């Protein structure tokens, strides 16, 4: 059984992986243990590894597993991934490696396999089988969208464990039935179906448990975890203590098991594996009816016959099973006896009634369990007929020894004997066959063959089972004790059989009179014969069977209907049935390729971290592990096909390196001679070389390691150099090529650019030279450029205000006209903007100013300075005009008032006055007096000088001598006053700027003169010539 074929060239590494393993903790493969014959060395290695939490060790491809009794972090998805598809010996030993190897071998060789998990109760078989199943569930490819089968295979586990496992003294979750499960794979390796075979459920547990043990988990789960409604329906109380079937071992509640949680798991699993509600109801009905049945009690009536003392419980049984109470009661307390053609009812004693009750409970539960397995099988069944290969998983109850051992232990231990026998046969056989096939002579290894014990138990006519059956079937008073006598009679001197009577003095002390002792391969077990006959008969009275066949509970009806009621032949005894089922199992297994997991218990107290040397050593011994190892090594620790061996080690010999031209076998011969192998160290088979001692191979491997390094670095260096040079040359060529191309591209681009530039420059120069001429092809572009550039510049240099007359770029000749138009447009734009921005007041002001301009612009020197001075409404507010004056003139509506200086017409004496303009006249006011009133109609004209003085002369039409003459005054707000006047009195045309002197009328017929001149200082005085002399400062001419 070699590792899987090379995948991606890794096959070669198989043995080498194992070789390097010696450097790790302990030795991963016992085959490599140098002192392989020493049991202590074996134990030591196991212990060393166990202490490092390395619970797995190989013996070749056999996996030894030591129960750690604690959760190890080695079962994660990550771990699974690591082991997936990797060769067996490449990684540390693991159950996954074995599962993976079996799976890939199955796929590669297209044949069937099985994994035999053995070990005594509590050694970890069930856990191991679960790990394997989980591994397949995760690692196998999945083509179908719903992983139906896969899920169901996983989910069936908690259900079967609930119904078939129980707490024993050895194991809190001890399997009380044997389980063989076929996982079917299609050609692609997908798990597509499953099938379970169950073996002999320990039914007696339903009605009795030894001290410290429990009934099957499901009872406690239902009672402790069942929903209130459900319990009410089933008539159950939520208290295990209430049920006599649950408390026989006095440990209904225990900390290591959480019944409530488990209940939920089981409940969910049931729904997920195609159990419909009816099935589930019926199933719970079965469990509940068993519990009620257990509480049915009998007492004896005066005739000594059994009668019921608690009809409530019986009513529940009848309700749950759907049978009539009377019929049920009759079935439990009477026996139907057929006398000729008549049927007679014979009453039971209390003991018999109790016995019948328990028999019924066991029968119902046992058959329901079978029904459950069938149901699960239906749900995992693969109906597709295409070719499939299977991996069988055997997880069967382990060897167990209790203080009192009964029929069940006898069966269980017999089963373990059979499996051990199978193991011995298969391991020896395969090894032997290989040597034979290769033509290698070898000396057989001594080992204990337990066939003698198997025969003791099962041999026809002479074996214990046959004797038991005979005793059960023979007429007359047969009892457990007569059975024991028969045994003593027949077995007498058998070396593996002893009883109180047969034993020598010392042994006798350890035996009771009703005991017999078998020296099993795994140790001696003392069986108490009490109950052997009953349990083997497993009798159920016919009338109660008939009752059950009428049940309304579909499961019960189905289970009992399948038994032919009329078959008068005695049914096969339990032991015979079991024996033939084991024969069947052996046949199933023999037709498949075996893989072994040997589970060892580390200590009896289920404690983590404890390694009980003697306990482990004992198991190592009886499991034949050292023998197995010896067989593995008897002859040869290693074997390899010639091709493979040569391929790996050929560098070690110049004759085989680098190529061997002849046959591989000859090459290997040359090679090993060169290496100095001694003749007894190896054998040449037909296709393989066999190497006896690991050290020989170690040495070869070490040599290879050194040589490989040497060789590798040499080859590497050369190859690297070669690669590097080639690479460099290639790169350089490529670089040059790219460079050349790139340069060409660049140069062409440059040339184009320059040609274009020359053309452009030429055209530009020509355009410049002919820029003044009309547009030609030569200068058109240049002119466009000129225009564009002028307009662009102009855009950024426009005048910002209306008054800015200076800012304007001088245009190039071609744009003179355009520029002028643009300037106009721009100005209009500014003006419009300005006009839009002015207020009504500003507008009125401007209108006034316009009038002023019409009168004075260019005529009077100080006019320009007046322009920016805004005109005001009035210079004297009404409060400042004497009230009397106001009263007199108010009705004429005062328009404007201004302080002035009035000059007497004769002496030109200056007098400050107020000049008030009304709608109709101008008034000269001196405080409360109106000195003169000039009605506008009499105002002929108004004269002012062209200089910058403020003198104003009103020429008044004056015919009367008594009337006052013209008015001479000086006003600081000359322009404002006169503009107002011109508006109020409509005198625009009457206002004159007079050049030279101004003549005025002092009174009718008498004239005076005012002279004007400029000087450095402004003055007004009467000149010697009698004129009024007005000197004004010269205003700067703009
Ligand atoms: N690989 C393991 N890792 C951790 N605990 C384990 C392992 N195998 C077994 N056990 C512990 O040992 C107990 C008994 O194992 P189980 O597989 O039920 O024994 P068996 O089936 O051989 O009687 C388990 O309930 C568990 O607590
Ligand atoms: Mg188990």
mmCIF file of N, CA, C and O in Angstrom, residues 686-751:
data_model
loop_
_atom_site.group_PDB
_atom_site.id
_atom_site.type_symbol
_atom_site.label_atom_id
_atom_site.label_comp_id
_atom_site.label_asym_id
_atom_site.label_seq_id
_atom_site.Cartn_x
_atom_site.Cartn_y
_atom_site.Cartn_z
ATOM 1 N N UNK A 686 11.492 -7.782 -7.945
ATOM 2 C CA UNK A 686 11.246 -7.750 -9.389
ATOM 3 C C UNK A 686 11.152 -6.334 -9.907
ATOM 4 O O UNK A 686 11.687 -6.008 -10.952
ATOM 5 N N UNK A 687 10.435 -5.514 -9.147
ATOM 6 C CA UNK A 687 10.286 -4.122 -9.623
ATOM 7 C C UNK A 687 10.819 -3.105 -8.635
ATOM 8 O O UNK A 687 10.890 -1.928 -8.924
ATOM 9 N N UNK A 688 11.160 -3.608 -7.422
ATOM 10 C CA UNK A 688 11.536 -2.662 -6.375
ATOM 11 C C UNK A 688 12.830 -3.066 -5.703
ATOM 12 O O UNK A 688 13.178 -4.238 -5.666
ATOM 13 N N UNK A 689 13.455 -2.044 -5.123
ATOM 14 C CA UNK A 689 14.551 -2.347 -4.217
ATOM 15 C C UNK A 689 13.998 -2.283 -2.804
ATOM 16 O O UNK A 689 13.188 -1.417 -2.479
ATOM 17 N N UNK A 690 14.380 -3.249 -1.984
ATOM 18 C CA UNK A 690 13.940 -3.296 -0.597
ATOM 19 C C UNK A 690 15.123 -2.974 0.291
ATOM 20 O O UNK A 690 16.178 -3.594 0.170
ATOM 21 N N UNK A 691 14.947 -1.998 1.163
ATOM 22 C CA UNK A 691 16.044 -1.613 2.043
ATOM 23 C C UNK A 691 15.660 -1.987 3.460
ATOM 24 O O UNK A 691 14.588 -1.605 3.952
ATOM 25 N N UNK A 692 16.566 -2.730 4.094
ATOM 26 C CA UNK A 692 16.180 -3.309 5.370
ATOM 27 C C UNK A 692 16.139 -2.273 6.486
ATOM 28 O O UNK A 692 15.146 -2.140 7.177
ATOM 29 N N UNK A 693 17.207 -1.520 6.654
ATOM 30 C CA UNK A 693 17.275 -0.628 7.815
ATOM 31 C C UNK A 693 17.072 0.829 7.407
ATOM 32 O O UNK A 693 17.641 1.267 6.405
ATOM 33 N N UNK A 694 16.367 1.524 8.205
ATOM 34 C CA UNK A 694 16.208 2.948 7.915
ATOM 35 C C UNK A 694 17.551 3.663 7.833
ATOM 36 O O UNK A 694 17.729 4.564 7.033
ATOM 37 N N UNK A 695 18.514 3.218 8.685
ATOM 38 C CA UNK A 695 19.788 3.957 8.712
ATOM 39 C C UNK A 695 20.480 3.928 7.362
ATOM 40 O O UNK A 695 21.167 4.876 6.996
ATOM 41 N N UNK A 696 20.289 2.836 6.640
ATOM 42 C CA UNK A 696 20.907 2.762 5.316
ATOM 43 C C UNK A 696 20.353 3.871 4.431
ATOM 44 O O UNK A 696 21.084 4.583 3.739
ATOM 45 N N UNK A 697 19.058 3.995 4.513
ATOM 46 C CA UNK A 697 18.431 5.016 3.676
ATOM 47 C C UNK A 697 18.764 6.418 4.187
ATOM 48 O O UNK A 697 18.981 7.347 3.415
ATOM 49 N N UNK A 698 18.802 6.549 5.515
ATOM 50 C CA UNK A 698 19.185 7.850 6.076
ATOM 51 C C UNK A 698 20.533 8.282 5.515
ATOM 52 O O UNK A 698 20.712 9.430 5.098
ATOM 53 N N UNK A 699 21.477 7.339 5.541
ATOM 54 C CA UNK A 699 22.821 7.667 5.070
ATOM 55 C C UNK A 699 22.771 8.082 3.610
ATOM 56 O O UNK A 699 23.376 9.092 3.208
ATOM 57 N N UNK A 700 22.030 7.326 2.840
ATOM 58 C CA UNK A 700 21.910 7.642 1.421
ATOM 59 C C UNK A 700 21.283 9.020 1.244
ATOM 60 O O UNK A 700 21.737 9.839 0.453
ATOM 61 N N UNK A 701 20.260 9.236 2.046
ATOM 62 C CA UNK A 701 19.539 10.503 1.941
ATOM 63 C C UNK A 701 20.446 11.667 2.350
ATOM 64 O O UNK A 701 20.451 12.721 1.708
ATOM 65 N N UNK A 702 21.229 11.454 3.423
ATOM 66 C CA UNK A 702 22.146 12.513 3.853
ATOM 67 C C UNK A 702 23.145 12.824 2.755
ATOM 68 O O UNK A 702 23.430 13.987 2.450
ATOM 69 N N UNK A 703 23.687 11.749 2.178
ATOM 70 C CA UNK A 703 24.653 11.936 1.092
ATOM 71 C C UNK A 703 23.999 12.710 -0.053
ATOM 72 O O UNK A 703 24.582 13.633 -0.626
ATOM 73 N N UNK A 704 22.780 12.306 -0.314
ATOM 74 C CA UNK A 704 22.072 12.966 -1.407
ATOM 75 C C UNK A 704 21.843 14.447 -1.110
ATOM 76 O O UNK A 704 21.988 15.315 -1.961
ATOM 77 N N UNK A 705 21.534 14.686 0.171
ATOM 78 C CA UNK A 705 21.262 16.059 0.601
ATOM 79 C C UNK A 705 22.468 16.943 0.299
ATOM 80 O O UNK A 705 22.351 18.029 -0.269
ATOM 81 N N UNK A 706 23.658 16.427 0.688
ATOM 82 C CA UNK A 706 24.897 17.192 0.474
ATOM 83 C C UNK A 706 25.144 17.358 -1.022
ATOM 84 O O UNK A 706 25.363 18.459 -1.524
ATOM 85 N N UNK A 707 25.074 16.219 -1.685
ATOM 86 C CA UNK A 707 25.347 16.219 -3.116
ATOM 87 C C UNK A 707 24.370 17.114 -3.855
ATOM 88 O O UNK A 707 24.709 17.847 -4.765
ATOM 89 N N UNK A 708 23.124 17.066 -3.371
ATOM 90 C CA UNK A 708 22.072 17.831 -4.016
ATOM 91 C C UNK A 708 22.364 19.319 -3.896
ATOM 92 O O UNK A 708 22.257 20.086 -4.855
ATOM 93 N N UNK A 709 22.801 19.703 -2.677
ATOM 94 C CA UNK A 709 23.121 21.111 -2.460
ATOM 95 C C UNK A 709 24.216 21.553 -3.406
ATOM 96 O O UNK A 709 24.142 22.591 -4.044
ATOM 97 N N UNK A 710 25.276 20.712 -3.404
ATOM 98 C CA UNK A 710 26.429 20.965 -4.262
ATOM 99 C C UNK A 710 25.997 21.130 -5.704
ATOM 100 O O UNK A 710 26.248 22.130 -6.358
ATOM 101 N N UNK A 711 25.312 20.063 -6.095
ATOM 102 C CA UNK A 711 24.876 19.961 -7.466
ATOM 103 C C UNK A 711 23.945 21.113 -7.808
ATOM 104 O O UNK A 711 24.082 21.779 -8.831
ATOM 105 N N UNK A 712 23.071 21.326 -6.875
ATOM 106 C CA UNK A 712 22.060 22.349 -7.110
ATOM 107 C C UNK A 712 22.720 23.702 -7.290
ATOM 108 O O UNK A 712 22.418 24.436 -8.230
ATOM 109 N N UNK A 713 23.703 23.998 -6.388
ATOM 110 C CA UNK A 713 24.281 25.336 -6.506
ATOM 111 C C UNK A 713 25.099 25.443 -7.787
ATOM 112 O O UNK A 713 25.125 26.505 -8.417
ATOM 113 N N UNK A 714 25.758 24.306 -8.151
ATOM 114 C CA UNK A 714 26.533 24.365 -9.389
ATOM 115 C C UNK A 714 25.618 24.575 -10.599
ATOM 116 O O UNK A 714 25.807 25.486 -11.408
ATOM 117 N N UNK A 715 24.614 23.759 -10.632
ATOM 118 C CA UNK A 715 23.679 23.866 -11.756
ATOM 119 C C UNK A 715 23.022 25.235 -11.759
ATOM 120 O O UNK A 715 22.923 25.909 -12.776
ATOM 121 N N UNK A 716 22.670 25.614 -10.548
ATOM 122 C CA UNK A 716 22.000 26.893 -10.405
ATOM 123 C C UNK A 716 22.873 28.026 -10.930
ATOM 124 O O UNK A 716 22.423 28.870 -11.710
ATOM 125 N N UNK A 717 24.153 28.006 -10.494
ATOM 126 C CA UNK A 717 25.063 29.093 -10.871
ATOM 127 C C UNK A 717 25.195 29.145 -12.384
ATOM 128 O O UNK A 717 25.062 30.206 -13.001
ATOM 129 N N UNK A 718 25.433 27.956 -12.961
ATOM 130 C CA UNK A 718 25.627 27.923 -14.397
ATOM 131 C C UNK A 718 24.389 28.372 -15.138
ATOM 132 O O UNK A 718 24.431 29.206 -16.030
ATOM 133 N N UNK A 719 23.335 27.825 -14.655
ATOM 134 C CA UNK A 719 22.081 28.124 -15.330
ATOM 135 C C UNK A 719 21.752 29.603 -15.207
ATOM 136 O O UNK A 719 21.385 30.262 -16.168
ATOM 137 N N UNK A 720 21.980 30.095 -14.005
ATOM 138 C CA UNK A 720 21.696 31.506 -13.783
ATOM 139 C C UNK A 720 22.534 32.376 -14.703
ATOM 140 O O UNK A 720 22.053 33.336 -15.301
ATOM 141 N N UNK A 721 23.861 32.008 -14.766
ATOM 142 C CA UNK A 721 24.778 32.774 -15.619
ATOM 143 C C UNK A 721 24.289 32.759 -17.063
ATOM 144 O O UNK A 721 24.157 33.802 -17.707
ATOM 145 N N UNK A 722 23.961 31.559 -17.479
ATOM 146 C CA UNK A 722 23.511 31.387 -18.855
ATOM 147 C C UNK A 722 22.251 32.213 -19.109
ATOM 148 O O UNK A 722 22.163 32.969 -20.068
ATOM 149 N N UNK A 723 21.323 32.044 -18.178
ATOM 150 C CA UNK A 723 20.056 32.774 -18.303
ATOM 151 C C UNK A 723 20.303 34.272 -18.318
ATOM 152 O O UNK A 723 19.768 35.025 -19.133
ATOM 153 N N UNK A 724 21.182 34.683 -17.384
ATOM 154 C CA UNK A 724 21.439 36.097 -17.198
ATOM 155 C C UNK A 724 22.027 36.706 -18.467
ATOM 156 O O UNK A 724 21.625 37.764 -18.918
ATOM 157 N N UNK A 725 23.034 35.962 -19.035
ATOM 158 C CA UNK A 725 23.700 36.484 -20.218
ATOM 159 C C UNK A 725 22.703 36.636 -21.361
ATOM 160 O O UNK A 725 22.627 37.673 -22.012
ATOM 161 N N UNK A 726 21.969 35.562 -21.569
ATOM 162 C CA UNK A 726 20.984 35.584 -22.647
ATOM 163 C C UNK A 726 20.022 36.753 -22.447
ATOM 164 O O UNK A 726 19.748 37.523 -23.364
ATOM 165 N N UNK A 727 19.599 36.845 -21.236
ATOM 166 C CA UNK A 727 18.618 37.882 -20.890
ATOM 167 C C UNK A 727 19.203 39.261 -21.191
ATOM 168 O O UNK A 727 18.576 40.111 -21.803
ATOM 169 N N UNK A 728 20.483 39.413 -20.777
ATOM 170 C CA UNK A 728 21.143 40.713 -20.943
ATOM 171 C C UNK A 728 21.254 41.072 -22.417
ATOM 172 O O UNK A 728 20.935 42.179 -22.846
ATOM 173 N N UNK A 729 21.697 40.071 -23.208
ATOM 174 C CA UNK A 729 21.877 40.337 -24.631
ATOM 175 C C UNK A 729 20.540 40.728 -25.266
ATOM 176 O O UNK A 729 20.430 41.718 -25.981
ATOM 177 N N UNK A 730 19.547 39.988 -24.891
ATOM 178 C CA UNK A 730 18.226 40.258 -25.462
ATOM 179 C C UNK A 730 17.767 41.672 -25.093
ATOM 180 O O UNK A 730 17.303 42.438 -25.933
ATOM 181 N N UNK A 731 17.986 42.001 -23.841
ATOM 182 C CA UNK A 731 17.552 43.311 -23.382
ATOM 183 C C UNK A 731 18.293 44.426 -24.087
ATOM 184 O O UNK A 731 17.735 45.447 -24.465
ATOM 185 N N UNK A 732 19.635 44.172 -24.263
ATOM 186 C CA UNK A 732 20.445 45.208 -24.875
ATOM 187 C C UNK A 732 19.991 45.436 -26.324
ATOM 188 O O UNK A 732 19.814 46.590 -26.762
ATOM 189 N N UNK A 733 19.799 44.339 -27.032
ATOM 190 C CA UNK A 733 19.341 44.471 -28.410
ATOM 191 C C UNK A 733 18.032 45.245 -28.474
ATOM 192 O O UNK A 733 17.865 46.171 -29.264
ATOM 193 N N UNK A 734 17.183 44.844 -27.617
ATOM 194 C CA UNK A 734 15.873 45.497 -27.612
ATOM 195 C C UNK A 734 16.017 46.982 -27.338
ATOM 196 O O UNK A 734 15.403 47.830 -28.004
ATOM 197 N N UNK A 735 16.902 47.282 -26.380
ATOM 198 C CA UNK A 735 17.086 48.679 -26.010
ATOM 199 C C UNK A 735 17.584 49.484 -27.205
ATOM 200 O O UNK A 735 17.082 50.575 -27.509
ATOM 201 N N UNK A 736 18.595 48.930 -27.892
ATOM 202 C CA UNK A 736 19.161 49.646 -29.042
ATOM 203 C C UNK A 736 18.091 49.877 -30.099
ATOM 204 O O UNK A 736 17.955 50.967 -30.657
ATOM 205 N N UNK A 737 17.334 48.852 -30.328
ATOM 206 C CA UNK A 737 16.301 48.946 -31.361
ATOM 207 C C UNK A 737 15.294 50.051 -30.998
ATOM 208 O O UNK A 737 14.983 50.922 -31.800
ATOM 209 N N UNK A 738 14.884 50.001 -29.784
ATOM 210 C CA UNK A 738 13.894 50.999 -29.336
ATOM 211 C C UNK A 738 14.481 52.398 -29.459
ATOM 212 O O UNK A 738 13.856 53.340 -29.956
ATOM 213 N N UNK A 739 15.769 52.498 -29.054
ATOM 214 C CA UNK A 739 16.456 53.792 -29.093
ATOM 215 C C UNK A 739 16.460 54.341 -30.516
ATOM 216 O O UNK A 739 16.093 55.495 -30.767
ATOM 217 N N UNK A 740 16.869 53.466 -31.464
ATOM 218 C CA UNK A 740 16.959 53.884 -32.861
ATOM 219 C C UNK A 740 15.609 54.396 -33.347
ATOM 220 O O UNK A 740 15.503 55.491 -33.901
ATOM 221 N N UNK A 741 14.631 53.600 -33.119
ATOM 222 C CA UNK A 741 13.291 53.985 -33.586
ATOM 223 C C UNK A 741 12.890 55.322 -32.983
ATOM 224 O O UNK A 741 12.416 56.225 -33.661
ATOM 225 N N UNK A 742 13.142 55.418 -31.726
ATOM 226 C CA UNK A 742 12.711 56.614 -31.009
ATOM 227 C C UNK A 742 13.432 57.858 -31.534
ATOM 228 O O UNK A 742 12.834 58.904 -31.761
ATOM 229 N N UNK A 743 14.741 57.667 -31.758
ATOM 230 C CA UNK A 743 15.507 58.813 -32.268
ATOM 231 C C UNK A 743 14.954 59.248 -33.615
ATOM 232 O O UNK A 743 14.802 60.444 -33.876
ATOM 233 N N UNK A 744 14.694 58.272 -34.505
ATOM 234 C CA UNK A 744 14.141 58.585 -35.828
ATOM 235 C C UNK A 744 12.869 59.412 -35.682
ATOM 236 O O UNK A 744 12.718 60.462 -36.297
ATOM 237 N N UNK A 745 12.020 58.924 -34.833
ATOM 238 C CA UNK A 745 10.738 59.612 -34.628
ATOM 239 C C UNK A 745 10.979 61.045 -34.179
ATOM 240 O O UNK A 745 10.422 62.007 -34.721
ATOM 241 N N UNK A 746 11.879 61.180 -33.194
ATOM 242 C CA UNK A 746 12.184 62.506 -32.659
ATOM 243 C C UNK A 746 12.689 63.426 -33.752
ATOM 244 O O UNK A 746 12.253 64.573 -33.890
ATOM 245 N N UNK A 747 13.653 62.896 -34.539
ATOM 246 C CA UNK A 747 14.287 63.729 -35.566
ATOM 247 C C UNK A 747 13.258 64.181 -36.598
ATOM 248 O O UNK A 747 13.233 65.354 -36.982
ATOM 249 N N UNK A 748 12.418 63.253 -36.992
ATOM 250 C CA UNK A 748 11.404 63.643 -37.986
ATOM 251 C C UNK A 748 10.489 64.721 -37.433
ATOM 252 O O UNK A 748 10.153 65.685 -38.103
ATOM 253 N N UNK A 749 10.147 64.578 -36.230
ATOM 254 C CA UNK A 749 9.278 65.571 -35.593
ATOM 255 C C UNK A 749 9.952 66.930 -35.596
ATOM 256 O O UNK A 749 9.352 67.961 -35.926
ATOM 257 N N UNK A 750 11.252 66.935 -35.223
ATOM 258 C CA UNK A 750 12.014 68.176 -35.109
ATOM 259 C C UNK A 750 12.081 68.874 -36.476
ATOM 260 O O UNK A 750 11.888 70.087 -36.593
ATOM 261 N N UNK A 751 12.329 68.038 -37.480
ATOM 262 C CA UNK A 751 12.445 68.595 -38.825
ATOM 263 C C UNK A 751 11.137 69.289 -39.217
ATOM 264 O O UNK A 751 11.128 70.431 -39.677
#
